[in-house]
CSV table of C-alpha atoms and ligand atoms in Angstrom, one decimal:
chain,number,residue,atom,x,y,z
J,1,UNK,CA,-10.5,-34.2,11.5
J,2,UNK,CA,-7.6,-36.2,10.1
J,3,UNK,CA,-5.5,-34.5,7.4
J,4,UNK,CA,-4.9,-36.7,4.3
J,5,UNK,CA,-2.5,-39.6,5.1
J,6,UNK,CA,0.9,-39.3,3.3
J,7,UNK,CA,2.6,-42.5,4.3
J,8,UNK,CA,1.9,-46.0,5.5
J,9,UNK,CA,2.9,-45.1,9.0
J,10,UNK,CA,0.5,-42.2,8.8
J,11,UNK,CA,-2.4,-44.5,7.9
J,12,UNK,CA,-1.5,-46.8,10.8
J,13,UNK,CA,-1.7,-44.1,13.4
J,14,UNK,CA,-4.9,-42.3,12.5
J,15,UNK,CA,-8.4,-42.8,13.8
J,16,UNK,CA,-10.2,-45.2,11.6
J,17,UNK,CA,-13.4,-46.2,13.3
J,18,UNK,CA,-15.4,-49.4,12.9
J,19,UNK,CA,-15.5,-50.6,9.3
J,20,UNK,CA,-18.2,-53.1,8.5
J,21,UNK,CA,-17.6,-55.4,5.6
J,22,UNK,CA,-20.9,-56.7,4.2
J,23,UNK,CA,-21.1,-59.3,1.5
J,24,UNK,CA,-22.3,-62.9,0.8
J,25,UNK,CA,-20.2,-65.8,2.0
J,26,UNK,CA,-17.3,-66.1,-0.5
J,27,UNK,CA,-17.4,-62.4,-1.5
J,28,UNK,CA,-13.9,-62.0,-0.3
J,29,UNK,CA,-14.5,-60.2,3.0
J,30,UNK,CA,-11.8,-62.2,4.9
J,31,UNK,CA,-9.2,-61.6,2.2
J,32,UNK,CA,-9.9,-57.9,1.9
J,33,UNK,CA,-10.1,-57.5,5.7
J,34,UNK,CA,-6.5,-58.7,5.9
J,35,UNK,CA,-5.5,-55.9,3.5
J,36,UNK,CA,-7.2,-53.3,5.7
J,37,UNK,CA,-5.4,-54.6,8.7
J,38,UNK,CA,-2.1,-54.1,7.0
J,39,UNK,CA,-2.7,-50.6,5.8
J,40,UNK,CA,-4.7,-49.1,8.7
J,41,UNK,CA,-3.3,-51.2,11.6
J,42,UNK,CA,-6.7,-52.0,13.1
J,43,UNK,CA,-7.7,-55.5,14.1
J,44,UNK,CA,-10.0,-57.8,12.0
J,45,UNK,CA,-12.9,-59.1,14.0
J,46,UNK,CA,-14.3,-62.1,12.2
J,47,UNK,CA,-17.2,-63.6,14.0
J,48,UNK,CA,-16.9,-66.7,12.0
J,49,UNK,CA,-13.2,-67.1,13.0
J,50,UNK,CA,-14.1,-66.3,16.7
J,51,UNK,CA,-16.8,-68.9,16.7
J,52,UNK,CA,-14.6,-71.5,15.0
J,53,UNK,CA,-12.0,-70.9,17.6
J,54,UNK,CA,-14.6,-71.5,20.4
J,55,UNK,CA,-15.6,-74.7,18.7
J,56,UNK,CA,-12.0,-75.8,18.5
J,57,UNK,CA,-11.4,-75.0,22.2
J,58,UNK,CA,-14.6,-76.7,23.2
J,59,UNK,CA,-16.0,-73.7,25.2
J,60,UNK,CA,-19.6,-73.4,26.2
J,61,UNK,CA,-20.2,-71.0,23.3
J,62,UNK,CA,-18.5,-73.4,20.9
J,63,UNK,CA,-20.6,-76.3,22.1
J,64,UNK,CA,-23.8,-74.2,21.5
J,65,UNK,CA,-22.7,-72.9,18.1
J,66,UNK,CA,-21.2,-76.0,16.5
J,67,UNK,CA,-24.2,-77.8,15.1
J,68,UNK,CA,-25.8,-74.5,13.9
J,69,UNK,CA,-22.6,-73.5,12.1
J,70,UNK,CA,-22.1,-76.9,10.4
J,71,UNK,CA,-25.6,-76.7,9.0
J,72,UNK,CA,-24.9,-73.2,7.6
J,73,UNK,CA,-27.6,-71.4,9.7
J,74,UNK,CA,-26.9,-68.4,11.8
J,75,UNK,CA,-26.0,-68.6,15.5
J,76,UNK,CA,-28.4,-66.6,17.7
J,77,UNK,CA,-27.9,-62.9,18.0
J,78,UNK,CA,-27.5,-63.1,21.8
J,79,UNK,CA,-24.5,-65.4,21.7
J,80,UNK,CA,-22.8,-63.5,18.9
J,81,UNK,CA,-23.4,-60.1,20.3
J,82,UNK,CA,-22.0,-61.1,23.7
J,83,UNK,CA,-18.9,-62.4,22.0
J,84,UNK,CA,-18.5,-59.2,19.9
J,85,UNK,CA,-18.9,-57.0,23.0
J,86,UNK,CA,-16.1,-58.7,24.8
J,87,UNK,CA,-13.8,-58.4,21.7
J,88,UNK,CA,-14.6,-54.8,21.0
J,89,UNK,CA,-13.8,-53.9,24.6
J,90,UNK,CA,-10.2,-54.8,24.2
J,91,UNK,CA,-7.7,-51.9,23.9
J,92,UNK,CA,-6.6,-52.8,20.3
J,93,UNK,CA,-10.0,-51.6,19.1
J,94,UNK,CA,-9.5,-48.1,20.4
J,95,UNK,CA,-8.7,-46.6,16.9
J,96,UNK,CA,-11.2,-48.8,15.1
J,97,UNK,CA,-11.6,-52.3,13.8
J,98,UNK,CA,-12.9,-54.3,10.8
J,99,UNK,CA,-16.0,-56.2,11.4
J,100,UNK,CA,-16.0,-59.2,9.1
J,101,UNK,CA,-19.2,-61.2,9.1
J,102,UNK,CA,-20.9,-59.0,11.8
J,103,UNK,CA,-23.5,-57.6,11.9
J,104,UNK,CA,-25.4,-60.3,9.9
J,105,UNK,CA,-29.0,-59.4,11.0
J,106,UNK,CA,-30.8,-56.1,11.5
J,107,UNK,CA,-31.1,-57.1,15.2
J,108,UNK,CA,-27.3,-57.3,15.4
J,109,UNK,CA,-26.9,-53.9,13.6
J,110,UNK,CA,-29.3,-52.3,16.1
J,111,UNK,CA,-27.4,-53.9,19.0
J,112,UNK,CA,-24.1,-52.5,17.6
J,113,UNK,CA,-25.5,-49.0,17.3
J,114,UNK,CA,-26.6,-49.2,21.0
J,115,UNK,CA,-23.2,-50.6,22.0
J,116,UNK,CA,-21.2,-47.9,20.3
J,117,UNK,CA,-23.6,-45.1,21.5
J,118,UNK,CA,-23.3,-46.4,25.1
J,119,UNK,CA,-19.5,-46.2,24.9
J,120,UNK,CA,-19.7,-42.6,23.6
J,121,UNK,CA,-17.9,-43.6,20.4
J,122,UNK,CA,-17.3,-40.5,18.3
J,123,UNK,CA,-15.7,-42.4,15.4
J,124,UNK,CA,-18.0,-42.8,12.4
J,125,UNK,CA,-19.2,-46.2,11.3
J,126,UNK,CA,-18.5,-47.1,7.7
J,127,UNK,CA,-20.0,-49.9,5.8
J,128,UNK,CA,-18.5,-51.4,2.6
J,129,UNK,CA,-20.6,-53.9,0.7
J,130,UNK,CA,-18.7,-56.3,-1.6
J,131,UNK,CA,-21.0,-57.7,-4.3
J,132,UNK,CA,-20.1,-60.8,-6.3
J,133,UNK,CA,-21.9,-62.7,-9.1
J,134,UNK,CA,-23.7,-65.7,-7.7
J,135,UNK,CA,-21.9,-68.4,-9.8
J,136,UNK,CA,-18.6,-66.9,-8.9
J,137,UNK,CA,-19.6,-67.2,-5.2
J,138,UNK,CA,-20.3,-70.9,-5.6
J,139,UNK,CA,-17.0,-71.5,-7.3
J,140,UNK,CA,-15.1,-69.6,-4.6
J,141,UNK,CA,-16.8,-71.4,-1.7
J,142,UNK,CA,-16.5,-75.0,-3.1
J,143,UNK,CA,-12.8,-74.3,-4.0
J,144,UNK,CA,-11.9,-72.6,-0.8
J,145,UNK,CA,-9.1,-74.0,1.4
J,146,UNK,CA,-7.6,-72.4,4.5
J,147,UNK,CA,-4.2,-72.8,6.2
J,148,UNK,CA,-4.9,-73.9,9.8
J,149,UNK,CA,-1.6,-72.2,10.9
J,150,UNK,CA,-1.4,-68.8,9.2
J,151,UNK,CA,-5.0,-68.4,8.0
J,152,UNK,CA,-4.0,-67.9,4.3
J,153,UNK,CA,-7.0,-68.5,2.1
J,154,UNK,CA,-6.5,-70.4,-1.2
J,155,UNK,CA,-8.8,-71.3,-4.0
J,156,UNK,CA,-8.3,-74.6,-5.8
J,157,UNK,CA,-9.6,-73.1,-9.1
J,158,UNK,CA,-8.3,-69.6,-9.1
J,159,UNK,CA,-5.4,-69.4,-6.5
J,160,UNK,CA,-4.1,-72.9,-5.7
J,161,UNK,CA,-1.1,-73.6,-3.5
J,162,UNK,CA,2.1,-74.6,-5.3
J,163,UNK,CA,1.8,-78.2,-3.8
J,164,UNK,CA,-1.7,-79.7,-3.9
J,165,UNK,CA,-3.6,-79.0,-0.6
J,166,UNK,CA,-0.4,-77.7,1.2
J,167,UNK,CA,0.1,-74.2,2.5
J,168,UNK,CA,3.0,-72.4,0.6
J,169,UNK,CA,4.1,-70.6,3.7
J,170,UNK,CA,3.6,-73.1,6.5
J,171,UNK,CA,3.7,-76.5,4.8
J,172,UNK,CA,0.6,-77.4,6.7
J,173,UNK,CA,-2.3,-79.4,5.2
J,174,UNK,CA,-5.0,-77.0,4.1
J,175,UNK,CA,-8.5,-77.4,5.6
J,176,UNK,CA,-11.8,-77.5,3.8
J,177,UNK,CA,-14.5,-75.9,6.0
J,178,UNK,CA,-17.4,-78.2,6.8
J,179,UNK,CA,-19.8,-75.5,6.0
J,180,UNK,CA,-18.3,-75.1,2.5
J,181,UNK,CA,-20.1,-78.4,1.5
J,182,UNK,CA,-22.7,-77.8,-1.3
J,183,UNK,CA,-25.7,-78.3,1.0
J,184,UNK,CA,-24.4,-76.0,3.7
J,185,UNK,CA,-23.5,-73.4,1.1
J,186,UNK,CA,-27.1,-73.4,-0.1
J,187,UNK,CA,-28.3,-72.7,3.4
J,188,UNK,CA,-25.7,-70.0,4.0
J,189,UNK,CA,-26.6,-68.1,0.8
J,190,UNK,CA,-30.2,-68.4,1.8
J,191,UNK,CA,-29.5,-67.0,5.3
J,192,UNK,CA,-27.6,-64.2,3.6
J,193,UNK,CA,-30.6,-63.3,1.3
J,194,UNK,CA,-33.1,-63.5,4.2
J,195,UNK,CA,-31.2,-62.0,7.1
J,196,UNK,CA,-28.2,-60.0,5.8
J,197,UNK,CA,-29.4,-58.4,2.6
J,198,UNK,CA,-31.9,-56.2,4.6
J,199,UNK,CA,-28.9,-54.7,6.3
J,200,UNK,CA,-27.9,-52.9,3.1
J,201,UNK,CA,-31.1,-50.9,3.2
J,202,UNK,CA,-30.6,-50.3,7.0
J,203,UNK,CA,-27.2,-48.6,6.3
J,204,UNK,CA,-28.0,-47.1,2.9
J,205,UNK,CA,-30.8,-45.1,4.5
J,206,UNK,CA,-28.2,-43.6,6.8
J,207,UNK,CA,-26.0,-42.7,3.9
J,208,UNK,CA,-23.0,-44.7,5.2
J,209,UNK,CA,-23.0,-47.6,2.7
J,210,UNK,CA,-20.5,-47.8,-0.2
J,211,UNK,CA,-20.9,-50.7,-2.6
J,212,UNK,CA,-18.0,-52.1,-4.5
J,213,UNK,CA,-17.7,-54.9,-7.0
J,214,UNK,CA,-15.9,-58.0,-5.8
J,215,UNK,CA,-15.9,-59.7,-9.2
J,216,UNK,CA,-12.4,-58.6,-10.3
J,217,UNK,CA,-9.0,-59.7,-9.1
J,218,UNK,CA,-8.4,-59.3,-5.3
J,219,UNK,CA,-5.8,-56.6,-5.8
J,220,UNK,CA,-8.2,-54.5,-7.9
J,221,UNK,CA,-10.9,-54.9,-5.3
J,222,UNK,CA,-8.4,-53.8,-2.6
J,223,UNK,CA,-7.6,-50.7,-4.5
J,224,UNK,CA,-11.3,-49.8,-4.8
J,225,UNK,CA,-11.8,-50.5,-1.2
J,226,UNK,CA,-8.9,-48.2,-0.1
J,227,UNK,CA,-10.2,-45.5,-2.4
J,228,UNK,CA,-13.6,-45.7,-0.7
J,229,UNK,CA,-12.1,-45.7,2.8
J,230,UNK,CA,-9.7,-42.8,2.1
J,231,UNK,CA,-12.5,-40.7,0.6
J,232,UNK,CA,-14.1,-40.2,4.1
J,233,UNK,CA,-11.9,-38.0,6.3
J,234,UNK,CA,-12.5,-38.5,10.0
T,1,LIG,P1,-18.3,-67.1,8.2
T,1,LIG,O1,-16.9,-67.6,8.5
T,1,LIG,O2,-18.4,-65.6,8.4
T,1,LIG,O3,-18.9,-67.5,6.9
T,1,LIG,O4,-19.2,-67.7,9.4
T,1,LIG,C1,-19.4,-69.1,9.5
T,1,LIG,C2,-20.6,-69.4,10.3
T,1,LIG,O5,-20.5,-68.8,11.6
T,1,LIG,C3,-21.9,-68.8,9.7
T,1,LIG,O6,-22.5,-69.7,8.8
T,1,LIG,C4,-22.8,-68.8,11.0
T,1,LIG,O7,-23.2,-70.1,11.4
T,1,LIG,C5,-21.8,-68.4,12.1
T,1,LIG,N1,-21.7,-66.9,12.1
T,1,LIG,C6,-20.6,-66.1,11.8
T,1,LIG,N2,-20.9,-64.8,12.1
T,1,LIG,C7,-22.2,-64.7,12.5
T,1,LIG,C8,-23.1,-63.7,12.9
T,1,LIG,N3,-22.7,-62.4,12.9
T,1,LIG,N4,-24.3,-64.0,13.3
T,1,LIG,C9,-24.7,-65.3,13.4
T,1,LIG,N5,-23.9,-66.4,13.0
T,1,LIG,C10,-22.7,-66.1,12.6
């Protein structure tokens, strides 16, 4: 068992285990995952980012996923699980990782359990669900802009860049995700209700789910998240 961490270096060297971030699109999973990366030194695995990268590179996976993603529907479990298996097998995941946007269906969660068991993983799985008021989600998604170079996420209503549509750090023109259109947002939130909400019960029944509110300022949410993660000694 780890003794309590006393320094940032301490956090970044201890076993962490896979941390699943659950939450609707726009709940702040990506933003919070970046804070966990900084504190605990484990990689963020965002299936949305990995898929978008495949689309950009024009891989076979990217070609299969593109239209489904643009519409806001979910890519098939088979494709996503194969992609995650490859990513989780890399050495940087040895101490743990943050799964951002995965699993998104009970089928994917069952696959993950089997994958971790087959690898003899002794590190406990932890699940943090970030809940956010529906109207706030809509505002966050329609206002979201991302820097294509450094990945910084802005919001045109609540956290705009200093110069309109330009990244403060990189000077690059910010991008508006195609699936952040109002129509696709509706489909994505429906997919979340139908396919991803049942995951809360799946993990709650195992006693490994912690729910935190994502309605407050990002820094406050981060503090609550760290408190939840630090509570469990592994
Ligand atoms: P995100 O960036 O997490 O909002 O994901 C963007 C899109 O990628 C989703 O709307 C889906 O089309 C696809 N996607 C990402 N993660 C998954 C997943 N775990 N299962 C199925 N599709 C996914």
